[in-house]
JSON list of C-alpha atoms in Angstrom, two decimals:
[
{"chain": "B", "resi": 155, "resn": "MET", "atom": "CA", "xyz": [45.55, -1.31, 22.47]},
{"chain": "B", "resi": 156, "resn": "GLY", "atom": "CA", "xyz": [45.17, -5.00, 21.41]},
{"chain": "B", "resi": 157, "resn": "THR", "atom": "CA", "xyz": [44.60, -6.27, 18.21]},
{"chain": "B", "resi": 158, "resn": "ALA", "atom": "CA", "xyz": [40.90, -6.11, 17.35]},
{"chain": "B", "resi": 159, "resn": "ILE", "atom": "CA", "xyz": [39.35, -9.61, 16.17]},
{"chain": "B", "resi": 160, "resn": "ARG", "atom": "CA", "xyz": [35.85, -9.54, 14.75]},
{"chain": "B", "resi": 161, "resn": "PRO", "atom": "CA", "xyz": [33.83, -12.49, 12.85]},
{"chain": "B", "resi": 162, "resn": "SER", "atom": "CA", "xyz": [33.32, -12.34, 9.25]},
{"chain": "B", "resi": 163, "resn": "ALA", "atom": "CA", "xyz": [29.65, -11.49, 9.79]},
{"chain": "B", "resi": 164, "resn": "ASP", "atom": "CA", "xyz": [30.65, -8.13, 11.07]},
{"chain": "B", "resi": 165, "resn": "LEU", "atom": "CA", "xyz": [32.72, -7.23, 8.02]},
{"chain": "B", "resi": 166, "resn": "ARG", "atom": "CA", "xyz": [29.29, -8.21, 6.03]},
{"chain": "B", "resi": 167, "resn": "ASN", "atom": "CA", "xyz": [27.08, -6.61, 8.56]},
{"chain": "B", "resi": 168, "resn": "HIS", "atom": "CA", "xyz": [28.85, -3.80, 10.13]},
{"chain": "B", "resi": 169, "resn": "TYR", "atom": "CA", "xyz": [31.56, -2.74, 7.44]},
{"chain": "B", "resi": 170, "resn": "ASN", "atom": "CA", "xyz": [31.44, 1.10, 8.17]},
{"chain": "B", "resi": 171, "resn": "GLU", "atom": "CA", "xyz": [32.15, 0.50, 11.82]},
{"chain": "B", "resi": 172, "resn": "ILE", "atom": "CA", "xyz": [35.15, -1.77, 11.23]},
{"chain": "B", "resi": 173, "resn": "SER", "atom": "CA", "xyz": [36.41, 0.91, 8.63]},
{"chain": "B", "resi": 174, "resn": "LYS", "atom": "CA", "xyz": [36.08, 3.50, 10.92]},
{"chain": "B", "resi": 175, "resn": "GLN", "atom": "CA", "xyz": [37.60, 1.58, 13.61]},
{"chain": "B", "resi": 176, "resn": "CYS", "atom": "CA", "xyz": [40.69, 0.57, 11.24]},
{"chain": "B", "resi": 177, "resn": "LYS", "atom": "CA", "xyz": [41.19, 4.53, 10.54]},
{"chain": "B", "resi": 178, "resn": "GLU", "atom": "CA", "xyz": [40.85, 5.84, 13.92]},
{"chain": "B", "resi": 179, "resn": "THR", "atom": "CA", "xyz": [43.50, 3.30, 15.35]},
{"chain": "B", "resi": 180, "resn": "ARG", "atom": "CA", "xyz": [45.47, 2.91, 12.64]},
{"chain": "B", "resi": 181, "resn": "GLU", "atom": "CA", "xyz": [45.51, -0.98, 13.89]},
{"chain": "B", "resi": 182, "resn": "ALA", "atom": "CA", "xyz": [44.72, -3.81, 11.70]},
{"chain": "B", "resi": 183, "resn": "VAL", "atom": "CA", "xyz": [41.24, -5.66, 12.34]},
{"chain": "B", "resi": 184, "resn": "ILE", "atom": "CA", "xyz": [41.49, -9.29, 12.28]},
{"chain": "B", "resi": 185, "resn": "ILE", "atom": "CA", "xyz": [38.63, -11.29, 10.84]},
{"chain": "B", "resi": 186, "resn": "THR", "atom": "CA", "xyz": [37.80, -14.66, 11.37]},
{"chain": "B", "resi": 187, "resn": "VAL", "atom": "CA", "xyz": [35.91, -17.15, 9.88]},
{"chain": "B", "resi": 188, "resn": "ASN", "atom": "CA", "xyz": [35.18, -20.38, 11.90]},
{"chain": "B", "resi": 189, "resn": "GLY", "atom": "CA", "xyz": [37.02, -18.75, 15.07]},
{"chain": "B", "resi": 190, "resn": "ARG", "atom": "CA", "xyz": [40.46, -19.07, 12.94]},
{"chain": "B", "resi": 191, "resn": "GLY", "atom": "CA", "xyz": [42.25, -15.67, 11.82]},
{"chain": "B", "resi": 192, "resn": "ASP", "atom": "CA", "xyz": [41.42, -15.68, 8.21]},
{"chain": "B", "resi": 193, "resn": "THR", "atom": "CA", "xyz": [41.74, -11.90, 6.92]},
{"chain": "B", "resi": 194, "resn": "ALA", "atom": "CA", "xyz": [43.36, -8.63, 8.17]},
{"chain": "B", "resi": 195, "resn": "VAL", "atom": "CA", "xyz": [41.54, -5.15, 7.47]},
{"chain": "B", "resi": 196, "resn": "LEU", "atom": "CA", "xyz": [43.52, -2.00, 7.38]},
{"chain": "B", "resi": 197, "resn": "GLY", "atom": "CA", "xyz": [43.11, 1.31, 6.09]},
{"chain": "B", "resi": 198, "resn": "LEU", "atom": "CA", "xyz": [44.02, 2.60, 2.76]},
{"chain": "B", "resi": 199, "resn": "GLN", "atom": "CA", "xyz": [46.88, 5.02, 4.35]},
{"chain": "B", "resi": 200, "resn": "ASP", "atom": "CA", "xyz": [48.02, 2.42, 6.37]},
{"chain": "B", "resi": 201, "resn": "TYR", "atom": "CA", "xyz": [48.27, -0.12, 3.95]},
{"chain": "B", "resi": 202, "resn": "TYR", "atom": "CA", "xyz": [50.13, 2.30, 1.60]},
{"chain": "B", "resi": 203, "resn": "GLN", "atom": "CA", "xyz": [52.67, 3.48, 4.46]},
{"chain": "B", "resi": 204, "resn": "MET", "atom": "CA", "xyz": [53.58, -0.56, 5.20]},
{"chain": "B", "resi": 205, "resn": "LYS", "atom": "CA", "xyz": [53.88, -1.21, 1.83]},
{"chain": "B", "resi": 206, "resn": "SER", "atom": "CA", "xyz": [56.43, 1.60, 1.41]},
{"chain": "B", "resi": 207, "resn": "GLU", "atom": "CA", "xyz": [58.29, 0.67, 4.53]},
{"chain": "B", "resi": 208, "resn": "LEU", "atom": "CA", "xyz": [58.82, -2.93, 3.54]},
{"chain": "B", "resi": 209, "resn": "GLU", "atom": "CA", "xyz": [60.12, -1.68, 0.18]},
{"chain": "B", "resi": 210, "resn": "LEU", "atom": "CA", "xyz": [62.57, 0.60, 2.04]},
{"chain": "B", "resi": 211, "resn": "LEU", "atom": "CA", "xyz": [63.59, -2.33, 4.24]},
{"chain": "B", "resi": 212, "resn": "ARG", "atom": "CA", "xyz": [63.90, -4.71, 1.11]},
{"chain": "B", "resi": 213, "resn": "THR", "atom": "CA", "xyz": [65.90, -1.98, -0.25]},
{"chain": "B", "resi": 214, "resn": "LEU", "atom": "CA", "xyz": [68.36, -1.51, 2.69]},
{"chain": "B", "resi": 215, "resn": "ALA", "atom": "CA", "xyz": [68.66, -5.42, 2.88]},
{"chain": "B", "resi": 216, "resn": "GLU", "atom": "CA", "xyz": [69.75, -5.76, -0.77]},
{"chain": "B", "resi": 217, "resn": "ALA", "atom": "CA", "xyz": [72.35, -2.67, -0.15]},
{"chain": "B", "resi": 218, "resn": "GLU", "atom": "CA", "xyz": [73.50, -4.58, 3.11]},
{"chain": "B", "resi": 219, "resn": "ASP", "atom": "CA", "xyz": [74.16, -7.97, 1.09]},
{"chain": "B", "resi": 220, "resn": "ASP", "atom": "CA", "xyz": [76.01, -5.63, -1.46]},
{"chain": "B", "resi": 221, "resn": "VAL", "atom": "CA", "xyz": [78.19, -4.26, 1.06]},
{"chain": "B", "resi": 222, "resn": "LYS", "atom": "CA", "xyz": [78.71, -7.85, 2.69]},
{"chain": "B", "resi": 223, "resn": "ASN", "atom": "CA", "xyz": [79.73, -9.15, -0.95]},
{"chain": "B", "resi": 224, "resn": "GLY", "atom": "CA", "xyz": [82.08, -6.49, -2.17]},
{"chain": "B", "resi": 225, "resn": "ARG", "atom": "CA", "xyz": [79.34, -5.45, -4.39]},
{"chain": "B", "resi": 226, "resn": "THR", "atom": "CA", "xyz": [80.14, -1.54, -3.97]},
{"chain": "B", "resi": 227, "resn": "ALA", "atom": "CA", "xyz": [82.21, 1.36, -5.96]},
{"chain": "B", "resi": 228, "resn": "PRO", "atom": "CA", "xyz": [83.68, 4.52, -4.78]},
{"chain": "B", "resi": 229, "resn": "MET", "atom": "CA", "xyz": [80.96, 7.55, -5.09]},
{"chain": "B", "resi": 230, "resn": "GLN", "atom": "CA", "xyz": [83.37, 10.23, -6.48]},
{"chain": "B", "resi": 231, "resn": "PRO", "atom": "CA", "xyz": [83.40, 8.76, -9.70]},
{"chain": "B", "resi": 232, "resn": "SER", "atom": "CA", "xyz": [79.46, 8.98, -9.78]},
{"chain": "B", "resi": 233, "resn": "PHE", "atom": "CA", "xyz": [79.04, 12.37, -8.77]},
{"chain": "B", "resi": 234, "resn": "ASP", "atom": "CA", "xyz": [81.66, 13.48, -11.22]},
{"chain": "B", "resi": 235, "resn": "ASP", "atom": "CA", "xyz": [80.09, 11.89, -14.22]},
{"chain": "B", "resi": 236, "resn": "LEU", "atom": "CA", "xyz": [76.59, 13.31, -13.10]},
{"chain": "B", "resi": 237, "resn": "ARG", "atom": "CA", "xyz": [77.73, 16.75, -12.57]},
{"chain": "B", "resi": 238, "resn": "ALA", "atom": "CA", "xyz": [79.60, 16.74, -16.09]},
{"chain": "B", "resi": 239, "resn": "SER", "atom": "CA", "xyz": [76.22, 15.34, -17.53]},
{"chain": "B", "resi": 240, "resn": "LEU", "atom": "CA", "xyz": [74.59, 18.45, -15.85]},
{"chain": "B", "resi": 241, "resn": "LEU", "atom": "CA", "xyz": [76.90, 21.02, -16.66]},
{"chain": "B", "resi": 242, "resn": "GLU", "atom": "CA", "xyz": [76.45, 19.66, -20.04]},
{"chain": "B", "resi": 243, "resn": "ARG", "atom": "CA", "xyz": [72.79, 20.13, -20.57]},
{"chain": "B", "resi": 244, "resn": "LYS", "atom": "CA", "xyz": [72.75, 23.51, -19.12]},
{"chain": "B", "resi": 245, "resn": "HIS", "atom": "CA", "xyz": [75.15, 24.72, -21.93]},
{"chain": "B", "resi": 246, "resn": "GLU", "atom": "CA", "xyz": [73.28, 23.02, -24.71]}
]
């Protein structure tokens, strides 16, 4: 299915229809002003998902940069410290 493109007047006059379309198709609706793309309307669930995915991609890019630039450390000491801390809490 292609991207839906609607004039800005439709946002004002047919909001419920556009909202329903976004939720059902899980696609953005592009709103135009004077024939040019201006705004994208997206269902809230899809917005939150997109935002979460973007944050994950940023985190992965940072991690990849850390690996490329040698900013890494062995995991075992961190696991050992965590295990010791948990054991201390358990015995308190």
